[in-house]
């Protein structure tokens, strides 16, 4: 029992619960925003379970394929695989099973939903992690596409087709992800350098990276704003979103004009909080 | 500058939550321009609460934050003036714009004392309006008793603003740590006063 609990604890850290939780929330938000099947708890439960399994499974597989780089980085060297607490083969098996079960469930729910989830896994593991991450700093774009899949898939499951609102929501996540990754690239610059991972700051410099983060944050807020407006939420929700967007814009400008590690990290935290609140507003606004 | 404690973080979160709730559900009943003023006031209250949570009290050193915070009492008092003393609105709007401009200019170009004085004058006048107007309106029987809470909120937010502005004095009224410890409580109570008072006016 003790061993199982210990193993579960390792796997809990390997699925990056906060990141998985936020991506799961985007998927649920996408589904609820369709306003068609909110009371269909079977569908909602199926979506939640399939998304959780595929997101968590993909995160574990990323750790499997990146364990050699993780070992070279101070920030990640204590993760379960590089520190030897979990064997590579075991994690590979666990990640694959989670992804497969999640995928089967996804295809059982809807063909289009299943295809989108499969595309998300493919972009993340094959295109981002295996093919591009060690070769180009632009790999994050592909990582962003994969991160945008849960919300698009969730909405598609609800509406039955890919629509403009779903694409806008997906675009907002796609633009939000660089702010997340590039902030880490700057904070742990030497780590990435030692591991030989090409990043935006190492290729284009800190100043340009800050500018990209600022523009990307603004783009994300515009995309989510368009999505929520098109969704037809009441003015109250739009007002609150406009307020939060103004805060994001202000911080983005500050990070370019008065750059510092604190402002950068603050922008990253604010952008994450912004996305979380935007998702909650969309969910509450859609059911109220 | 001290770090923000967990209870203070909770208070700041509640400040943002209460204000956010009012922005979503409470502003539909007003005329366009009043909605705009109140959106600005509550919006900056929300952003201030979030910024303080993320950056701690160090953010208060930024001149832009000081200028931004002035919008809270100014926008709220402008909204109240428009609603209850519409004939003075334009005059007060000019005062507000002049006040903001003077804060902005003195913050970057004038000596500390002048900048602080400008801040205290603008915060003080807008605070007095938010504090006194609900009392006058209530005594005239135009609003309910709860509207007085808006005045309480106005008093608290102005107190916070004035205390913060005195930090630039060689001998501030209160030590920075004490003001920082008070600020989340003041913001929360003020937002609660505004929301309850305006909802039940």
PDB file of C-alpha atoms in Angstrom, chain B:
ATOM      1  CA  UNK B   1       8.646  46.188   2.149  1.00  0.00           C
ATOM      2  CA  UNK B   2       6.922  43.277   3.871  1.00  0.00           C
ATOM      3  CA  UNK B   3       5.451  40.301   2.021  1.00  0.00           C
ATOM      4  CA  UNK B   4       1.720  39.814   1.860  1.00  0.00           C
ATOM      5  CA  UNK B   5       0.391  37.322   4.406  1.00  0.00           C
ATOM      6  CA  UNK B   6      -2.071  34.557   3.513  1.00  0.00           C
ATOM      7  CA  UNK B   7      -5.039  36.265   5.290  1.00  0.00           C
ATOM      8  CA  UNK B   8      -4.253  39.481   3.406  1.00  0.00           C
ATOM      9  CA  UNK B   9      -4.104  37.539   0.131  1.00  0.00           C
ATOM     10  CA  UNK B  10      -7.530  36.123   0.935  1.00  0.00           C
ATOM     11  CA  UNK B  11      -8.830  39.639   1.628  1.00  0.00           C
ATOM     12  CA  UNK B  12      -7.416  40.879  -1.678  1.00  0.00           C
ATOM     13  CA  UNK B  13      -8.997  37.923  -3.462  1.00  0.00           C
ATOM     14  CA  UNK B  14     -12.334  38.750  -1.818  1.00  0.00           C
ATOM     15  CA  UNK B  15     -11.908  42.409  -2.825  1.00  0.00           C
ATOM     16  CA  UNK B  16     -11.502  41.357  -6.458  1.00  0.00           C
ATOM     17  CA  UNK B  17     -14.360  38.861  -6.179  1.00  0.00           C
ATOM     18  CA  UNK B  18     -16.849  41.310  -4.624  1.00  0.00           C
ATOM     19  CA  UNK B  19     -15.917  44.047  -7.116  1.00  0.00           C
ATOM     20  CA  UNK B  20     -16.016  41.581 -10.023  1.00  0.00           C
ATOM     21  CA  UNK B  21     -19.466  40.429  -8.967  1.00  0.00           C
ATOM     22  CA  UNK B  22     -20.709  44.033  -8.998  1.00  0.00           C
ATOM     23  CA  UNK B  23     -19.156  44.709 -12.410  1.00  0.00           C
ATOM     24  CA  UNK B  24     -21.013  41.687 -13.817  1.00  0.00           C
ATOM     25  CA  UNK B  25     -24.346  42.055 -12.063  1.00  0.00           C
ATOM     26  CA  UNK B  26     -24.686  45.542 -10.616  1.00  0.00           C
ATOM     27  CA  UNK B  27     -24.015  48.123 -13.298  1.00  0.00           C
ATOM     28  CA  UNK B  28     -26.883  47.533 -15.719  1.00  0.00           C
ATOM     29  CA  UNK B  29     -29.219  49.874 -13.820  1.00  0.00           C
ATOM     30  CA  UNK B  30     -27.119  52.998 -14.453  1.00  0.00           C
ATOM     31  CA  UNK B  31     -26.970  55.447 -17.354  1.00  0.00           C
ATOM     32  CA  UNK B  32     -24.106  54.912 -19.831  1.00  0.00           C
ATOM     33  CA  UNK B  33     -21.655  57.414 -18.389  1.00  0.00           C
ATOM     34  CA  UNK B  34     -22.247  56.336 -14.776  1.00  0.00           C
ATOM     35  CA  UNK B  35     -21.662  52.724 -15.842  1.00  0.00           C
ATOM     36  CA  UNK B  36     -18.391  53.828 -17.400  1.00  0.00           C
ATOM     37  CA  UNK B  37     -17.250  55.690 -14.253  1.00  0.00           C
ATOM     38  CA  UNK B  38     -18.164  52.811 -11.955  1.00  0.00           C
ATOM     39  CA  UNK B  39     -16.560  50.274 -14.309  1.00  0.00           C
ATOM     40  CA  UNK B  40     -13.318  52.269 -14.117  1.00  0.00           C
ATOM     41  CA  UNK B  41     -13.511  52.552 -10.302  1.00  0.00           C
ATOM     42  CA  UNK B  42     -14.292  48.887  -9.655  1.00  0.00           C
ATOM     43  CA  UNK B  43     -11.997  47.778 -12.454  1.00  0.00           C
ATOM     44  CA  UNK B  44      -9.009  49.525 -10.926  1.00  0.00           C
ATOM     45  CA  UNK B  45      -9.956  48.147  -7.529  1.00  0.00           C
ATOM     46  CA  UNK B  46      -9.849  44.642  -9.045  1.00  0.00           C
ATOM     47  CA  UNK B  47      -6.548  45.203 -10.841  1.00  0.00           C
ATOM     48  CA  UNK B  48      -4.990  46.773  -7.727  1.00  0.00           C
ATOM     49  CA  UNK B  49      -6.013  43.740  -5.665  1.00  0.00           C
ATOM     50  CA  UNK B  50      -4.551  41.341  -8.250  1.00  0.00           C
ATOM     51  CA  UNK B  51      -1.322  43.335  -8.669  1.00  0.00           C
ATOM     52  CA  UNK B  52      -0.819  43.489  -4.908  1.00  0.00           C
ATOM     53  CA  UNK B  53      -1.300  39.715  -4.679  1.00  0.00           C
ATOM     54  CA  UNK B  54       1.190  39.063  -7.475  1.00  0.00           C
ATOM     55  CA  UNK B  55       3.846  41.701  -6.811  1.00  0.00           C
ATOM     56  CA  UNK B  56       3.360  42.347  -3.103  1.00  0.00           C
ATOM     57  CA  UNK B  57       3.652  45.903  -1.727  1.00  0.00           C
ATOM     58  CA  UNK B  58       6.719  46.650  -3.870  1.00  0.00           C
ATOM     59  CA  UNK B  59       4.387  47.531  -6.739  1.00  0.00           C
ATOM     60  CA  UNK B  60       3.309  50.603  -4.764  1.00  0.00           C
ATOM     61  CA  UNK B  61       6.743  52.119  -5.457  1.00  0.00           C
ATOM     62  CA  UNK B  62       5.816  52.415  -9.126  1.00  0.00           C
ATOM     63  CA  UNK B  63       4.590  55.959  -9.891  1.00  0.00           C
ATOM     64  CA  UNK B  64       2.167  54.605 -12.487  1.00  0.00           C
ATOM     65  CA  UNK B  65       0.385  52.569  -9.813  1.00  0.00           C
ATOM     66  CA  UNK B  66      -0.039  55.658  -7.641  1.00  0.00           C
ATOM     67  CA  UNK B  67      -1.585  57.519 -10.564  1.00  0.00           C
ATOM     68  CA  UNK B  68      -3.758  54.527 -11.425  1.00  0.00           C
ATOM     69  CA  UNK B  69      -5.038  54.197  -7.838  1.00  0.00           C
ATOM     70  CA  UNK B  70      -6.251  57.802  -7.920  1.00  0.00           C
ATOM     71  CA  UNK B  71      -8.814  56.738 -10.499  1.00  0.00           C
ATOM     72  CA  UNK B  72     -10.717  54.735  -7.859  1.00  0.00           C
ATOM     73  CA  UNK B  73     -12.050  57.660  -5.769  1.00  0.00           C
ATOM     74  CA  UNK B  74     -12.116  60.011  -8.758  1.00  0.00           C
ATOM     75  CA  UNK B  75     -14.206  57.745 -10.984  1.00  0.00           C
ATOM     76  CA  UNK B  76     -16.518  56.778  -8.145  1.00  0.00           C
ATOM     77  CA  UNK B  77     -17.095  60.392  -7.108  1.00  0.00           C
ATOM     78  CA  UNK B  78     -17.653  61.367 -10.751  1.00  0.00           C
ATOM     79  CA  UNK B  79     -20.317  58.677 -11.034  1.00  0.00           C
ATOM     80  CA  UNK B  80     -22.035  59.846  -7.860  1.00  0.00           C
ATOM     81  CA  UNK B  81     -21.880  63.504  -8.919  1.00  0.00           C
ATOM     82  CA  UNK B  82     -23.380  62.667 -12.315  1.00  0.00           C
ATOM     83  CA  UNK B  83     -26.179  60.708 -10.709  1.00  0.00           C
ATOM     84  CA  UNK B  84     -27.110  63.078  -7.899  1.00  0.00           C
ATOM     85  CA  UNK B  85     -25.656  66.508  -8.757  1.00  0.00           C
ATOM     86  CA  UNK B  86     -25.657  66.467 -12.518  1.00  0.00           C
ATOM     87  CA  UNK B  87     -25.363  70.273 -12.807  1.00  0.00           C
ATOM     88  CA  UNK B  88     -21.891  70.122 -11.234  1.00  0.00           C
ATOM     89  CA  UNK B  89     -20.709  67.175 -13.311  1.00  0.00           C
ATOM     90  CA  UNK B  90     -18.851  69.112 -15.983  1.00  0.00           C
ATOM     91  CA  UNK B  91     -17.127  71.325 -13.417  1.00  0.00           C
ATOM     92  CA  UNK B  92     -16.057  68.331 -11.384  1.00  0.00           C
ATOM     93  CA  UNK B  93     -14.935  66.487 -14.509  1.00  0.00           C
ATOM     94  CA  UNK B  94     -12.579  69.400 -15.294  1.00  0.00           C
ATOM     95  CA  UNK B  95     -11.299  69.334 -11.708  1.00  0.00           C
ATOM     96  CA  UNK B  96     -10.727  65.561 -11.989  1.00  0.00           C
ATOM     97  CA  UNK B  97      -8.824  65.852 -15.242  1.00  0.00           C
ATOM     98  CA  UNK B  98      -6.756  68.730 -13.881  1.00  0.00           C
ATOM     99  CA  UNK B  99      -6.093  66.774 -10.697  1.00  0.00           C
ATOM    100  CA  UNK B 100      -4.984  63.700 -12.578  1.00  0.00           C
ATOM    101  CA  UNK B 101      -2.771  65.738 -14.834  1.00  0.00           C
ATOM    102  CA  UNK B 102      -1.167  67.490 -11.865  1.00  0.00           C
ATOM    103  CA  UNK B 103      -0.518  64.134 -10.142  1.00  0.00           C
ATOM    104  CA  UNK B 104       0.993  62.751 -13.326  1.00  0.00           C
ATOM    105  CA  UNK B 105       3.244  65.762 -13.920  1.00  0.00           C
ATOM    106  CA  UNK B 106       4.365  66.225 -10.298  1.00  0.00           C
ATOM    107  CA  UNK B 107       5.045  62.479  -9.873  1.00  0.00           C
ATOM    108  CA  UNK B 108       7.689  62.596 -12.606  1.00  0.00           C
ATOM    109  CA  UNK B 109       8.869  66.220 -12.651  1.00  0.00           C
ATOM    110  CA  UNK B 110       8.311  67.968  -9.301  1.00  0.00           C
ATOM    111  CA  UNK B 111       9.922  67.541  -5.868  1.00  0.00           C
ATOM    112  CA  UNK B 112       8.491  64.781  -3.638  1.00  0.00           C
ATOM    113  CA  UNK B 113       6.587  67.185  -1.364  1.00  0.00           C
ATOM    114  CA  UNK B 114       4.745  68.860  -4.223  1.00  0.00           C
ATOM    115  CA  UNK B 115       3.859  65.473  -5.742  1.00  0.00           C
ATOM    116  CA  UNK B 116       2.520  64.258  -2.400  1.00  0.00           C
ATOM    117  CA  UNK B 117       0.543  67.451  -1.889  1.00  0.00           C
ATOM    118  CA  UNK B 118      -1.109  67.085  -5.298  1.00  0.00           C
ATOM    119  CA  UNK B 119      -2.009  63.503  -4.478  1.00  0.00           C
ATOM    120  CA  UNK B 120      -3.443  64.361  -1.069  1.00  0.00           C
ATOM    121  CA  UNK B 121      -5.559  67.199  -2.498  1.00  0.00           C
ATOM    122  CA  UNK B 122      -7.089  65.038  -5.253  1.00  0.00           C
ATOM    123  CA  UNK B 123      -7.606  62.006  -2.988  1.00  0.00           C
ATOM    124  CA  UNK B 124      -8.920  64.239  -0.219  1.00  0.00           C
ATOM    125  CA  UNK B 125     -11.507  66.106  -2.308  1.00  0.00           C
ATOM    126  CA  UNK B 126     -12.786  63.026  -4.127  1.00  0.00           C
ATOM    127  CA  UNK B 127     -12.859  61.142  -0.816  1.00  0.00           C
ATOM    128  CA  UNK B 128     -14.857  63.919   0.882  1.00  0.00           C
ATOM    129  CA  UNK B 129     -17.380  63.826  -1.980  1.00  0.00           C
ATOM    130  CA  UNK B 130     -17.828  60.052  -1.714  1.00  0.00           C
ATOM    131  CA  UNK B 131     -18.085  60.360   2.068  1.00  0.00           C
ATOM    132  CA  UNK B 132     -20.451  63.337   2.308  1.00  0.00           C
ATOM    133  CA  UNK B 133     -22.695  62.894  -0.720  1.00  0.00           C
ATOM    134  CA  UNK B 134     -24.373  59.687   0.540  1.00  0.00           C
ATOM    135  CA  UNK B 135     -25.010  61.383   3.922  1.00  0.00           C
ATOM    136  CA  UNK B 136     -26.684  64.373   2.217  1.00  0.00           C
ATOM    137  CA  UNK B 137     -28.674  62.125  -0.127  1.00  0.00           C
ATOM    138  CA  UNK B 138     -29.809  59.960   2.777  1.00  0.00           C
ATOM    139  CA  UNK B 139     -30.841  62.866   4.993  1.00  0.00           C
ATOM    140  CA  UNK B 140     -32.921  64.226   2.097  1.00  0.00           C
ATOM    141  CA  UNK B 141     -34.721  60.884   1.975  1.00  0.00           C
ATOM    142  CA  UNK B 142     -33.664  60.123  -1.597  1.00  0.00           C
ATOM    143  CA  UNK B 143     -31.802  56.915  -0.804  1.00  0.00           C
ATOM    144  CA  UNK B 144     -31.953  54.079   1.700  1.00  0.00           C
ATOM    145  CA  UNK B 145     -29.875  53.815   4.871  1.00  0.00           C
ATOM    146  CA  UNK B 146     -27.536  51.314   3.213  1.00  0.00           C
ATOM    147  CA  UNK B 147     -26.344  54.003   0.800  1.00  0.00           C
ATOM    148  CA  UNK B 148     -24.350  55.433   3.726  1.00  0.00           C
ATOM    149  CA  UNK B 149     -22.022  52.445   3.341  1.00  0.00           C
ATOM    150  CA  UNK B 150     -20.786  54.014   0.086  1.00  0.00           C
ATOM    151  CA  UNK B 151     -19.643  56.968   2.204  1.00  0.00           C
ATOM    152  CA  UNK B 152     -17.890  54.643   4.633  1.00  0.00           C
ATOM    153  CA  UNK B 153     -16.149  52.948   1.700  1.00  0.00           C
ATOM    154  CA  UNK B 154     -15.154  56.330   0.311  1.00  0.00           C
ATOM    155  CA  UNK B 155     -13.690  57.357   3.641  1.00  0.00           C
ATOM    156  CA  UNK B 156     -11.686  54.138   3.888  1.00  0.00           C
ATOM    157  CA  UNK B 157     -10.299  54.241   0.353  1.00  0.00           C
ATOM    158  CA  UNK B 158      -9.242  57.862   0.758  1.00  0.00           C
ATOM    159  CA  UNK B 159      -7.621  57.076   4.071  1.00  0.00           C
ATOM    160  CA  UNK B 160      -5.615  54.362   2.317  1.00  0.00           C
ATOM    161  CA  UNK B 161      -4.635  56.723  -0.494  1.00  0.00           C
ATOM    162  CA  UNK B 162      -3.570  59.505   1.866  1.00  0.00           C
ATOM    163  CA  UNK B 163      -1.610  57.156   4.137  1.00  0.00           C
ATOM    164  CA  UNK B 164       0.227  55.764   1.131  1.00  0.00           C
ATOM    165  CA  UNK B 165       1.022  59.203  -0.202  1.00  0.00           C
ATOM    166  CA  UNK B 166       2.587  60.236   3.135  1.00  0.00           C
ATOM    167  CA  UNK B 167       5.145  57.450   2.714  1.00  0.00           C
ATOM    168  CA  UNK B 168       7.108  59.901   0.614  1.00  0.00           C
ATOM    169  CA  UNK B 169       7.446  62.255   3.614  1.00  0.00           C
ATOM    170  CA  UNK B 170      10.609  62.029   5.698  1.00  0.00           C
ATOM    171  CA  UNK B 171       8.345  61.285   8.662  1.00  0.00           C
ATOM    172  CA  UNK B 172       5.234  59.443   7.444  1.00  0.00           C
ATOM    173  CA  UNK B 173       2.065  59.366   9.596  1.00  0.00           C
ATOM    174  CA  UNK B 174       2.458  55.611  10.034  1.00  0.00           C
ATOM    175  CA  UNK B 175       5.390  53.271   9.351  1.00  0.00           C
ATOM    176  CA  UNK B 176       5.345  51.602   5.925  1.00  0.00           C
ATOM    177  CA  UNK B 177       4.810  48.150   7.498  1.00  0.00           C
ATOM    178  CA  UNK B 178       1.750  49.359   9.377  1.00  0.00           C
ATOM    179  CA  UNK B 179       0.272  50.995   6.281  1.00  0.00           C
ATOM    180  CA  UNK B 180       0.930  47.830   4.275  1.00  0.00           C
ATOM    181  CA  UNK B 181      -0.756  45.736   6.933  1.00  0.00           C
ATOM    182  CA  UNK B 182      -3.785  48.036   6.840  1.00  0.00           C
ATOM    183  CA  UNK B 183      -4.127  48.335   3.070  1.00  0.00           C
ATOM    184  CA  UNK B 184      -5.740  44.941   2.195  1.00  0.00           C
ATOM    185  CA  UNK B 185      -8.254  45.408   5.017  1.00  0.00           C
ATOM    186  CA  UNK B 186      -9.089  48.929   3.840  1.00  0.00           C
ATOM    187  CA  UNK B 187      -9.488  47.795   0.233  1.00  0.00           C
ATOM    188  CA  UNK B 188     -11.747  44.908   1.190  1.00  0.00           C
ATOM    189  CA  UNK B 189     -13.960  46.932   3.534  1.00  0.00           C
ATOM    190  CA  UNK B 190     -14.167  49.759   1.016  1.00  0.00           C
ATOM    191  CA  UNK B 191     -15.196  47.425  -1.825  1.00  0.00           C
ATOM    192  CA  UNK B 192     -17.766  45.771   0.451  1.00  0.00           C
ATOM    193  CA  UNK B 193     -19.140  49.181   1.441  1.00  0.00           C
ATOM    194  CA  UNK B 194     -19.380  50.314  -2.181  1.00  0.00           C
ATOM    195  CA  UNK B 195     -21.047  47.135  -3.417  1.00  0.00           C
ATOM    196  CA  UNK B 196     -23.596  46.802  -0.593  1.00  0.00           C
ATOM    197  CA  UNK B 197     -24.284  50.536  -0.547  1.00  0.00           C
ATOM    198  CA  UNK B 198     -24.777  50.852  -4.297  1.00  0.00           C
ATOM    199  CA  UNK B 199     -26.762  47.626  -4.584  1.00  0.00           C
ATOM    200  CA  UNK B 200     -29.228  48.652  -1.906  1.00  0.00           C
ATOM    201  CA  UNK B 201     -29.295  52.410  -2.522  1.00  0.00           C
TER     202      UNK B 201
END
